[in-house]
Coordinates of C-alpha atoms and ligand atoms in Angstrom, one line a residue:
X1 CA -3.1 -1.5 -3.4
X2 CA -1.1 1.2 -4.9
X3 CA 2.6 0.2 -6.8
X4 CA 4.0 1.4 -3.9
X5 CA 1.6 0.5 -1.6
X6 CA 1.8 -3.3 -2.4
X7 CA 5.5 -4.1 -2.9
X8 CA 5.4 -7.8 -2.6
X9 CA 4.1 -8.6 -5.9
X10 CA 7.1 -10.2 -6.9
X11 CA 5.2 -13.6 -7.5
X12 CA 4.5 -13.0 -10.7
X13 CA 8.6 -12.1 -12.0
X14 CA 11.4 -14.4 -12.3
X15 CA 13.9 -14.7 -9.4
X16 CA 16.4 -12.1 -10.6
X17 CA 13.8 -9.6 -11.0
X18 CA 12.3 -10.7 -7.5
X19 CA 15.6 -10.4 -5.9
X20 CA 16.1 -7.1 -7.7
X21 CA 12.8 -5.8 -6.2
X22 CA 12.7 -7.0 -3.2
X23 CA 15.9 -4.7 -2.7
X24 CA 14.5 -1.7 -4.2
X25 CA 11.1 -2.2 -2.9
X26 CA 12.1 -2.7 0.7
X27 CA 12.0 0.6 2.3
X28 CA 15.2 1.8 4.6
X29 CA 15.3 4.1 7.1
X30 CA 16.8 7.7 6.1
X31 CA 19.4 9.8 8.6
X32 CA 18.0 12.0 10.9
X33 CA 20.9 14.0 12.5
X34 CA 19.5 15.8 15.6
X35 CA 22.2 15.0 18.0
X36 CA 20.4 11.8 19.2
X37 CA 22.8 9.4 21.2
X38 CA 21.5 6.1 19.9
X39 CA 20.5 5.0 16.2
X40 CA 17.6 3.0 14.6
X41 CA 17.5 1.3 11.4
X42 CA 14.4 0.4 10.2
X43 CA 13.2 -1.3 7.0
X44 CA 9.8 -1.8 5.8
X45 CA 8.0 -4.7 4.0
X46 CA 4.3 -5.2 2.7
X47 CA 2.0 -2.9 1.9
X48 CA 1.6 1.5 2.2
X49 CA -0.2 0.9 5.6
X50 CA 3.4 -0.7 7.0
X51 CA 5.5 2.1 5.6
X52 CA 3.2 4.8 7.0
X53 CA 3.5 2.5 10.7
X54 CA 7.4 3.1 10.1
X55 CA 7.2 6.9 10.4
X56 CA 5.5 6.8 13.1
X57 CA 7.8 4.6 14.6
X58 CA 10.1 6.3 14.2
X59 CA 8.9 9.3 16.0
X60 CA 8.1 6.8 18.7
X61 CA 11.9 5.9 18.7
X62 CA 12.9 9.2 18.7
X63 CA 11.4 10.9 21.8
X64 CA 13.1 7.7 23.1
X65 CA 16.6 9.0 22.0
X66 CA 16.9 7.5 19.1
X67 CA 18.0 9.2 15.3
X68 CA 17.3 7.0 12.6
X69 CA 19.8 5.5 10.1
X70 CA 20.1 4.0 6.9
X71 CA 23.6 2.2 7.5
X72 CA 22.7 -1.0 9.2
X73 CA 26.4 -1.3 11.1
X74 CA 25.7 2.1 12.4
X75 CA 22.7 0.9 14.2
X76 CA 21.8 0.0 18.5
X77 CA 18.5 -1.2 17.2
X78 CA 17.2 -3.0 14.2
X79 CA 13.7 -3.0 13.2
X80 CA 12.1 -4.8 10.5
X81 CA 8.7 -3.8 10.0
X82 CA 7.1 -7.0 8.2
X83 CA 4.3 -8.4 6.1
X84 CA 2.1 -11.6 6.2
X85 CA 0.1 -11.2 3.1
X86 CA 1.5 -14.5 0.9
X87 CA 3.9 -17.0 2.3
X88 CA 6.6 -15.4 0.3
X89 CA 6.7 -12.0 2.2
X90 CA 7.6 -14.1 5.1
X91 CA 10.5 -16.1 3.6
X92 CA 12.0 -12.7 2.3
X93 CA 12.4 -11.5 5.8
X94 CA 13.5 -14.8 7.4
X95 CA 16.3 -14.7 4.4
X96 CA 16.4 -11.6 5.7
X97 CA 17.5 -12.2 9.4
X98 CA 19.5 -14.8 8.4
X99 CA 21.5 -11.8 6.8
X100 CA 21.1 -9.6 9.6
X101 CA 23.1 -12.4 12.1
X102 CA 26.3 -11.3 9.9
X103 CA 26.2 -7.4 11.5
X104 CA 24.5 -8.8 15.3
X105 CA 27.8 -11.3 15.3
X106 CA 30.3 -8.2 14.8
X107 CA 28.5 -6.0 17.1
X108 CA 26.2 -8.4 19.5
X109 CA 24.9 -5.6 21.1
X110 CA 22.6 -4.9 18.7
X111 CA 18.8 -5.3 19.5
X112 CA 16.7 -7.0 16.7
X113 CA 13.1 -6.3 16.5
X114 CA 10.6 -7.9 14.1
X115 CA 7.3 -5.4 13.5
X116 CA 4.4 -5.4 11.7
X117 CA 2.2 -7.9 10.9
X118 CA 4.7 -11.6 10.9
X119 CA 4.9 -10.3 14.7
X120 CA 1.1 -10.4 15.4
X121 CA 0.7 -13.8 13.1
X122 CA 3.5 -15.5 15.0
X123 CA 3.5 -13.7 18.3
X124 CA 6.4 -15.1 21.0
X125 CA 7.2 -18.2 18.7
X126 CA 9.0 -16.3 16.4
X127 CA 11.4 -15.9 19.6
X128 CA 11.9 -19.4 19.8
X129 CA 12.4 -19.9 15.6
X130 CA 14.6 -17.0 15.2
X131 CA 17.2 -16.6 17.9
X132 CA 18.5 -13.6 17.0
X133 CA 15.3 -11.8 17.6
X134 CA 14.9 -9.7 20.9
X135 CA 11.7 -7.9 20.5
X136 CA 8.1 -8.6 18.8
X137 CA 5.7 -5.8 18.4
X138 CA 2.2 -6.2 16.9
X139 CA 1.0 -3.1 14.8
X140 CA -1.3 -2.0 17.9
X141 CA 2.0 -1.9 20.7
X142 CA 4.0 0.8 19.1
X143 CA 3.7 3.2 22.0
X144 CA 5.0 0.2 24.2
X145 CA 8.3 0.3 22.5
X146 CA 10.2 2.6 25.1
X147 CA 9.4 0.0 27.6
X148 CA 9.4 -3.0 25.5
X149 CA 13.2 -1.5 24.7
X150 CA 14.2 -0.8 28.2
X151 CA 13.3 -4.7 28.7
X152 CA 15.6 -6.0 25.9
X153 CA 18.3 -2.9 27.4
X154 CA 17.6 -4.8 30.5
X155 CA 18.7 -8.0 29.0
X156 CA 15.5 -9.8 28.9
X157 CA 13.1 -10.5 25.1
X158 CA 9.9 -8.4 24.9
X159 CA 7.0 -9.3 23.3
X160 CA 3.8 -7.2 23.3
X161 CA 1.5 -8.5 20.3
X162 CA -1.8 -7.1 21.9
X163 CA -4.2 -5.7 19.2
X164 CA -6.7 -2.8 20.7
X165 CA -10.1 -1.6 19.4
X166 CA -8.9 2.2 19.5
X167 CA -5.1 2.8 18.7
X168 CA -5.2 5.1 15.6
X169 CA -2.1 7.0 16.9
X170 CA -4.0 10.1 15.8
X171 CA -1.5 12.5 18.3
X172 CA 1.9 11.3 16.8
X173 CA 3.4 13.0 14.0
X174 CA 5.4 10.8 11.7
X175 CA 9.0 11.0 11.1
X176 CA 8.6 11.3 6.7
X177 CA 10.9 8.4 6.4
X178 CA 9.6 7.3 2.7
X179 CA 9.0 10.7 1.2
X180 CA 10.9 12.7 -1.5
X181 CA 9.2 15.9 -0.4
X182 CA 6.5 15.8 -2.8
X183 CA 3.9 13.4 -1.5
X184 CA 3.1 12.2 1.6
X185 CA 0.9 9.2 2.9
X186 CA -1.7 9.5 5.9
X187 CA -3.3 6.9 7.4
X188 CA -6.8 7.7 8.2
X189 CA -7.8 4.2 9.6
X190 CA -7.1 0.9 10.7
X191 CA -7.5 -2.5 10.7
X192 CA -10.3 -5.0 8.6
X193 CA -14.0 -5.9 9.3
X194 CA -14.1 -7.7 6.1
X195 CA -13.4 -11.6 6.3
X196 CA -12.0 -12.4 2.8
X197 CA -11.8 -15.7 3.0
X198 CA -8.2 -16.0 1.7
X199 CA -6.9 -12.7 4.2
X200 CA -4.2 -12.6 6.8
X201 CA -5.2 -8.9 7.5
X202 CA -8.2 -8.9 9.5
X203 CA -5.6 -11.0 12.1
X204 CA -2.7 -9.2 12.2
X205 CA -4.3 -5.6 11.8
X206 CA -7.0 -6.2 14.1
X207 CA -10.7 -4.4 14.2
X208 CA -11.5 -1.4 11.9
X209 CA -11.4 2.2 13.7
X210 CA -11.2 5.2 12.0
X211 CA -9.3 8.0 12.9
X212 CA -10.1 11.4 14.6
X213 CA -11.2 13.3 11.6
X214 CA -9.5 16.8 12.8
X215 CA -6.6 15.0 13.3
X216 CA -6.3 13.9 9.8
X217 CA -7.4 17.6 8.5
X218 CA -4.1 18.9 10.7
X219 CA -1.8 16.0 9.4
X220 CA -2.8 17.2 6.0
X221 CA -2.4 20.9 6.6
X222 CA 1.0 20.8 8.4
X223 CA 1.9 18.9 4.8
X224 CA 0.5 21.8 2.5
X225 CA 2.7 24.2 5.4
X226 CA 5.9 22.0 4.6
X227 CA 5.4 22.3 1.0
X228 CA 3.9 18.9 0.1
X229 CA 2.2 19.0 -3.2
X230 CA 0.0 15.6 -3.0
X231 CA -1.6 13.2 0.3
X232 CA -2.6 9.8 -0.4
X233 CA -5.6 8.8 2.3
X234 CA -4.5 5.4 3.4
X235 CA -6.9 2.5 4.6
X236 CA -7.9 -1.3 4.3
X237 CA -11.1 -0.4 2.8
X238 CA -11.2 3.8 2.8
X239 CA -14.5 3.8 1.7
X240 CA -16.1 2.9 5.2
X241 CA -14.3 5.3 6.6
X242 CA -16.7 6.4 9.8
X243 CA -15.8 8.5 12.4
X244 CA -18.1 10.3 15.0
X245 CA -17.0 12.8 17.9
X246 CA -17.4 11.8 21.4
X247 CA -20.3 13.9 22.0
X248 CA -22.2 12.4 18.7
X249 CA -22.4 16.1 17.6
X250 CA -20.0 15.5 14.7
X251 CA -20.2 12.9 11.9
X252 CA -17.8 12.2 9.1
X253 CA -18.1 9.6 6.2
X254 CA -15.4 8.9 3.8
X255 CA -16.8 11.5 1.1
X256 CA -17.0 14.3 3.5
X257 CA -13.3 13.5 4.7
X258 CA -12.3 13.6 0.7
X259 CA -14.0 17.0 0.6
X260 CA -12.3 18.3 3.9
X261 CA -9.1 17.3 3.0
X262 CA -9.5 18.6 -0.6
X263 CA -11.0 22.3 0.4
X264 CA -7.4 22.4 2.2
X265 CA -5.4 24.3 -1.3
X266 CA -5.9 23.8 -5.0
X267 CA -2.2 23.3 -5.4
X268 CA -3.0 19.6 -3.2
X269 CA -3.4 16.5 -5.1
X270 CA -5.4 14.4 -3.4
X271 CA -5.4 10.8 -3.9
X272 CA -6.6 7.8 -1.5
X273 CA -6.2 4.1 -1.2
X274 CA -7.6 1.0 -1.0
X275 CA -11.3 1.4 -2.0
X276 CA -13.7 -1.7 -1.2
X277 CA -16.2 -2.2 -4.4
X278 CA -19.0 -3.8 -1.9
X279 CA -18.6 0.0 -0.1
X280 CA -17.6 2.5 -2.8
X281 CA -20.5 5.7 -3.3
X282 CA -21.8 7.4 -5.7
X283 CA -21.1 10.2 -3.1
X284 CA -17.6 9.9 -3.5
X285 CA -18.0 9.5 -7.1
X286 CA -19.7 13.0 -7.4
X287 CA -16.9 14.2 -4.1
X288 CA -14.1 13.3 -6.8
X289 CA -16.3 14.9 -9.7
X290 CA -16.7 18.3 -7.8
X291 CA -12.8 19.0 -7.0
X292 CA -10.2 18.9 -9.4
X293 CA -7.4 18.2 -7.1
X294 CA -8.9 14.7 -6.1
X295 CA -7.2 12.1 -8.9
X296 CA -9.4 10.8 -10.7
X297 CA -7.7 7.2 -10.2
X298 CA -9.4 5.0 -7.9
X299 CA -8.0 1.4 -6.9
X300 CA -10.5 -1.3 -7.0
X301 CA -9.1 -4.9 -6.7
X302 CA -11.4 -7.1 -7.8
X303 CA -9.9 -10.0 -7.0
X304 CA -11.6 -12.6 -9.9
X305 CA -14.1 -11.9 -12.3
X306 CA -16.3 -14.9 -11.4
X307 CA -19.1 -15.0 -9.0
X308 CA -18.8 -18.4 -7.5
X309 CA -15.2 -17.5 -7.0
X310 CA -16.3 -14.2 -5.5
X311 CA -18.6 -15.8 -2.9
X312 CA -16.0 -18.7 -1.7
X313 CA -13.3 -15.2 -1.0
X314 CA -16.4 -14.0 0.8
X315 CA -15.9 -10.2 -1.0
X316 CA -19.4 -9.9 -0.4
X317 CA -19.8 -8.5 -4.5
X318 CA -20.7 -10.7 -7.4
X319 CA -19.7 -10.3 -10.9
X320 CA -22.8 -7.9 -11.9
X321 CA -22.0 -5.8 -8.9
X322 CA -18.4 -4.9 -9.6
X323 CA -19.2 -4.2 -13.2
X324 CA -22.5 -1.6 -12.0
X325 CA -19.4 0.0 -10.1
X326 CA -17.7 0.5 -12.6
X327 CA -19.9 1.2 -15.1
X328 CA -21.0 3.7 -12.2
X329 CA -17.4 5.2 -12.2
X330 CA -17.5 5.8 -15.8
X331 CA -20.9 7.4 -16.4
X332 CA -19.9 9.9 -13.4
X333 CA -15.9 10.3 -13.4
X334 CA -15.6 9.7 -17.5
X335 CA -13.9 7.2 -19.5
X336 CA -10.3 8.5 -18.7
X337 CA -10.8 8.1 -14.9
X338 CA -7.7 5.3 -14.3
X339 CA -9.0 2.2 -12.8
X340 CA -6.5 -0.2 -11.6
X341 CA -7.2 -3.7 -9.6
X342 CA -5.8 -6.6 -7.5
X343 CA -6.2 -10.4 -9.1
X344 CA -6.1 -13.8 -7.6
X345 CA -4.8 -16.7 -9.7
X346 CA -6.0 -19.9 -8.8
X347 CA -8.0 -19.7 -5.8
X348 CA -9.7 -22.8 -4.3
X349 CA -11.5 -25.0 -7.2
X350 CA -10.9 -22.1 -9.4
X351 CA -12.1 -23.5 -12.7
X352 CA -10.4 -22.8 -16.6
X353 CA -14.0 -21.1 -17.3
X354 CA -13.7 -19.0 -14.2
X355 CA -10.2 -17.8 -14.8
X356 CA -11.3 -17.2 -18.2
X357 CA -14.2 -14.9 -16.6
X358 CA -11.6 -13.1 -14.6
X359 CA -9.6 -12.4 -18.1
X360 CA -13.4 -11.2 -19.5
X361 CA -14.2 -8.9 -16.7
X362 CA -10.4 -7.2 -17.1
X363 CA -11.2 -7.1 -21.3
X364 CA -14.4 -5.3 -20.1
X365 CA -12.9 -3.4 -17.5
X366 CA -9.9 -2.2 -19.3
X367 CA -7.9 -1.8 -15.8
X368 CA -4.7 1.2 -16.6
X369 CA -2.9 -1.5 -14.6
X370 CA -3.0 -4.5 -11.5
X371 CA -1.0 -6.1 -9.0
X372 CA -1.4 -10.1 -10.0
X373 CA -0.9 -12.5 -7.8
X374 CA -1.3 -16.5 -7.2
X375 CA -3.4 -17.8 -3.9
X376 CA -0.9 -18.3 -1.6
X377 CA -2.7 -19.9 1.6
X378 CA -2.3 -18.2 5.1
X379 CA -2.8 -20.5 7.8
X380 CA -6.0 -19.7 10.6
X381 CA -7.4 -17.9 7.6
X382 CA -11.2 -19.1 6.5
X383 CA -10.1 -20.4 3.1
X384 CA -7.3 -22.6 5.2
X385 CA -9.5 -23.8 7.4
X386 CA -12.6 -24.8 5.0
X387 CA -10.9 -24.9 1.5
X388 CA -8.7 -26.9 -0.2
X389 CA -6.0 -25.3 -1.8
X390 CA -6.5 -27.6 -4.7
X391 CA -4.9 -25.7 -7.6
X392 CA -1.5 -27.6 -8.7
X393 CA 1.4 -24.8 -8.3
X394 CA 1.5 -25.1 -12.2
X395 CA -1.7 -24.2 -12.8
X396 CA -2.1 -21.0 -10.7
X397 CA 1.3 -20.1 -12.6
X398 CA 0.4 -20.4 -15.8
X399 CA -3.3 -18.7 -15.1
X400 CA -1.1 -15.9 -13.8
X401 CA 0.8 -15.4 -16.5
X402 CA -2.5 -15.0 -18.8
X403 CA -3.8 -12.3 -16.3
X404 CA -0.2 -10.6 -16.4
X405 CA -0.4 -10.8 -19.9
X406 CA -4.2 -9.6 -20.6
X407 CA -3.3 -6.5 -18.1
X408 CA -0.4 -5.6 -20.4
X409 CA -2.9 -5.5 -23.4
X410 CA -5.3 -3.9 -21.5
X411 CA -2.2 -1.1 -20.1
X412 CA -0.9 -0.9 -23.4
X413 CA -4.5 0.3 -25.2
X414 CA -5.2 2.7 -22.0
X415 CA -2.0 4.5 -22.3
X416 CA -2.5 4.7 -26.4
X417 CA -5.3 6.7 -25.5
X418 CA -3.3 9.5 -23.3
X419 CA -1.0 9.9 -26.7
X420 CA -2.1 13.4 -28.6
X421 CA -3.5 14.6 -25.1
X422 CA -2.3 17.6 -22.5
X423 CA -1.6 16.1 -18.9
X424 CA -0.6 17.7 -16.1
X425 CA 2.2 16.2 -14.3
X426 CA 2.9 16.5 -11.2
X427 CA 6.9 16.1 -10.9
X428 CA 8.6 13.8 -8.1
X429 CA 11.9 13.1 -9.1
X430 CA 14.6 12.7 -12.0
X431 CA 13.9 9.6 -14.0
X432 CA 15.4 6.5 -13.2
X433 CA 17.3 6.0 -16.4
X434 CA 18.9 10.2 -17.2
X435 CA 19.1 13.2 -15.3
X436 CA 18.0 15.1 -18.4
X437 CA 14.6 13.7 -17.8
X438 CA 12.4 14.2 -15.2
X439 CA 9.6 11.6 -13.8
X440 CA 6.7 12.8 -12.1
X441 CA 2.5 11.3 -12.1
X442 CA -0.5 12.4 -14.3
X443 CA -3.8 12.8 -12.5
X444 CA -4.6 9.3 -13.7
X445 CA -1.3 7.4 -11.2
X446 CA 0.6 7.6 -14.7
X447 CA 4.4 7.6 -14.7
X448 CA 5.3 10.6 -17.4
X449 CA 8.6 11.2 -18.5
X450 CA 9.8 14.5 -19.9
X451 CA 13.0 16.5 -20.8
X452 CA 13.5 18.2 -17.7
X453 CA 14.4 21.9 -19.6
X454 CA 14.0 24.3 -16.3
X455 CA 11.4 22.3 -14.3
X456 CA 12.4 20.8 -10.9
X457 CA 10.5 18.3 -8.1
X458 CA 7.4 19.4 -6.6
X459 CA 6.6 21.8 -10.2
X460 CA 3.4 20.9 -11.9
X461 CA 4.0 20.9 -15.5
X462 CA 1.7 20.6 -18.5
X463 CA 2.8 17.8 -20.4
X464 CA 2.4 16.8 -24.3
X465 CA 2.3 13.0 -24.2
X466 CA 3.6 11.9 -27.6
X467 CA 4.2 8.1 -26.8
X468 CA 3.9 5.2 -24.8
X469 CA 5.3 2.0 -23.2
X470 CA 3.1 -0.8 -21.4
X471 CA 4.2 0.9 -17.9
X472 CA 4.8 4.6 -18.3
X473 CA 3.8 8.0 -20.6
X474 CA 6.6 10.1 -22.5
X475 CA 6.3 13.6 -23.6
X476 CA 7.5 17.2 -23.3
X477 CA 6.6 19.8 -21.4
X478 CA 4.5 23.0 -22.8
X479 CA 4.8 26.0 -21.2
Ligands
SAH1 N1 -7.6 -4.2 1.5 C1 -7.3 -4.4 0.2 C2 -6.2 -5.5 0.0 C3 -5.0 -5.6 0.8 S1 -4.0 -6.9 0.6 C4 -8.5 -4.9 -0.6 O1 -9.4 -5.4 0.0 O2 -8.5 -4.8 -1.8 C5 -3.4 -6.6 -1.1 C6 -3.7 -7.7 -2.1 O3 -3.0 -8.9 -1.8 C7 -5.2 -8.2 -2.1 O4 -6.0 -7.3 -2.8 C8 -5.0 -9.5 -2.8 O5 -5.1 -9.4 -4.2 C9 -3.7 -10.0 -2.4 N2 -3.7 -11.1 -1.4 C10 -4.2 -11.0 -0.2 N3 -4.1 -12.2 0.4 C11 -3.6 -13.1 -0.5 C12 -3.2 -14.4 -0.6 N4 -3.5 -15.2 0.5 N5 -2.7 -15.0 -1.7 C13 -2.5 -14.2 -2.8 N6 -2.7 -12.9 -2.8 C14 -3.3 -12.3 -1.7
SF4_2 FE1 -8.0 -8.4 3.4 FE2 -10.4 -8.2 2.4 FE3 -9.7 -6.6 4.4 FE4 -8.7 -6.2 2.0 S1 -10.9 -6.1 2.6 S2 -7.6 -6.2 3.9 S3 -8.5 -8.3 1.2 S4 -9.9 -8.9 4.5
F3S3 FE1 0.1 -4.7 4.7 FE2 1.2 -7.0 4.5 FE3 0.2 -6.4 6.8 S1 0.0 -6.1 3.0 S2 -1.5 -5.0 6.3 S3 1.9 -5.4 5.8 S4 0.1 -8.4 5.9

């Protein structure tokens, strides 16, 4: 998924830089001050999908009483909202509550709840493994939590893991907990109907429904109303989005939705997330084609470039597939439409040959960047229970590292080709590094960085690029 929407690649960086991330990717809550007697910290782990979950949490928490917080030893509750997806998301937030039984011992009335998807993998044993849990809610129980909490008030644990064919929680409007004003995230689904083989989603997340179109149109529209300048349309696999009114009178695929959302104002950017290469359209293609204020960035992991590989991940796509996609995206969209991508390192009997195909299909591909990764196996998936997981840790490291580093070629020669060229930018926040420069995205997902002159966040500026790193776009701003 997206660089903020997948925050747990930290396999492929060196412990310092993990443990760096790992801070600055985890998500904490922000302070709401409305007068609320009790307060909730929440962080969040994992992937876009989680983050969006903690907004609406939140809103959950607060018709319940609760403002949120981002000082932990401020908090009545704790809430981590977790993520399954390799074994090392887990460990960060067991290392995590380990840290959290420092505050719970100075103030034992604290309530600790684990969220997300490590609740619905572990369900009540994660009761009995970490003491100083009290609550464990699956992704589909959020609207339990007032009771679930007047339990653990009541002095008993609460557990509700159930997963439900129908919760989209179209009606609730999220708290923006992860938002600097500028761009918001809606989540227009849930859940997986795909069965990659090597996927903890599809069990922790549950069944694919799609939500209330309307509602999703309103989400977006209060947004423009508040002053956001960009939506990102957040799914598993948006491109079979499918939703149909009760009556049948109404249908609504994923392009239509695109176009809906985009006819809203010119001034919104619209972007989306995570598109499925088995499912992506030419319709959406030609949607993104017709409206300017649709990115043209799409996110396609491909996961390997090999077919044998492909079929034993079950993806459904071979080799020749993925490249008539892209090809596809290109003849329609143009060469400078950014394609980025998710890779597996040493999957089950991966060969030398078929990680070289994977490094071939990425020279072809020429991805603007990916989030890398090496096969971590999830127990109860289908690759646990029928593959071996026979690459040495070695190996899959040192494949990883060649991915990493063919991605930086291929990042470096895609961002040599933005130099000399006008982008507009749309800007979201000082840079990191001076407050005389400000940061904001090109239509592409870019990072540009310009001298900030009399711009400020939320402006969209035409920017000169005049350089480059492997990772981010420098320039100046033209009036
Ligand atoms: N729905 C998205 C992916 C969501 S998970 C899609 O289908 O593309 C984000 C990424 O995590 C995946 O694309 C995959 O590259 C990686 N991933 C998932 N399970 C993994 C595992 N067991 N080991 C290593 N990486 C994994
Ligand atoms: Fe996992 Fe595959 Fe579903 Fe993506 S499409 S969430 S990788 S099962
Ligand atoms: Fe997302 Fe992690 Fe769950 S990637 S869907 S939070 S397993």
């Amino acid at each position: 998924m997206d660089p903020i929407i997948d925050l747990d690649f930290i396999d492929n960086r060196t412990p310092e830089q993990a443990t760096a991330a790992a801070s600055c990717d985890t998500k904490v809550s922000v302070e709401t001050n409305t007068g609320k007697t009790r307060k909730l910290y929440i962080e969040s782990y994992g992937c876009q999908m989680n983050f969006s979950d903690s907004e609406i949490v939140s809103s959950i928490m607060h018709e319940q009483g609760f403002d949120t917080t981002s000082n932990i030893e401020h908090a009545d509750v704790v809430f981590l909202n977790t993520c399954s997806i390799r074994e090392k998301a887990e460990t960060t937030v067991r290392n995590r509550l380990g840290q959290i039984n420092y505050y719970k011992r100075k103030k034992p009335s604290m309530v600790i709840g684990v969220l997300g998807c490590m609740a619905e993998r572990l369900k009540k044993s994660l009761l009995e493994e970490e003491k100083i849990v009290d609550l464990v809610v699956g992704p589909d129980a959020y609207r339990d939590l007032p009771n679930l909490i007047n339990e653990v008030d009541g002095g008993q644990k609460a557990v509700n893991v159930l997963l439900s064919r129908e919760e989209t929680y179209a009606d609730i409007n999220p708290i923006r907990l992860n938002s600097n004003g500028v761009s918001a995230f809606i989540s227009i689904m849930r859940g997986c109907d795909n069965m990659c083989s090597f996927c903890v989603v599809p069990f922790t997340r549950g069944r694919e429904r799609s939500r209330d179109a309307h509602s999703i149109v309103r989400e977006a529209e209060g947004l423009v109303a508040q002053g956001f300048k960009e939506v990102t349309l957040l799914g598993q696999n948006v491109d079979s989005y499918k939703w149909e009114s009760e009556d049948g009178t109404e249908k609504v695929n994923f392009a239509q939705l695109l176009e809906l959302v985009a006819q809203l104002s010119p001034d919104l950017r619209v972007r989306f997330s995570t598109s499925h290469p088995k499912d992506i359209t030419d319709e959406v293609l030609y949607t993104m084609k017709k409206y300017d204020n649709i990115c043209k960035y799409i996110h396609l992991p491909a996961q390997s470039g090999n077919s044998r590989v492909l079929e034993l991940m079950n993806r459904t796509y071979d080799r020749a597939w993925y490249l008539n996609r892209v090809d596809a995206i290109r003849a329609i969209l143009g060469e400078e439409c950014g394609i980025s991508s998710d890779m597996i390192a040493g999957f089950c009997s991966e060969t030398e040959e078929e990680h070289q195909d994977t490094l071939s299909l990425m020279e072809y591909v020429q991805y603007d960047y990916s989030y890398m990764f090496f096969y971590s196996e999830r127990p109860g998936t289908l690759a646990a229970r029928k593959l071996e997981d026979d690459i040495p840790l070695e190996v899959k490291k040192r494949r990883l590292a060649e991915i990493i580093e063919k991605q930086r070629e291929c990042s470096l020669n895609r961002n040599k080709l933005d130099i000399g060229r006008m982008h507009r930018v749309l800007v979201e926040n000082f840079s990191k590094k001076s407050a005389d420069f400000l940061s904001g995205r090109n239509d592409q997902n870019k990072v540009v960085i310009f001298p900030k002159k009399h711009y400020k966040k939320g402006d969209y500026v035409n920017v000169f690029v005049n350089d480059c790193s492997v990772g981010t776009l420098f320039g100046e701003a033209v009036n």
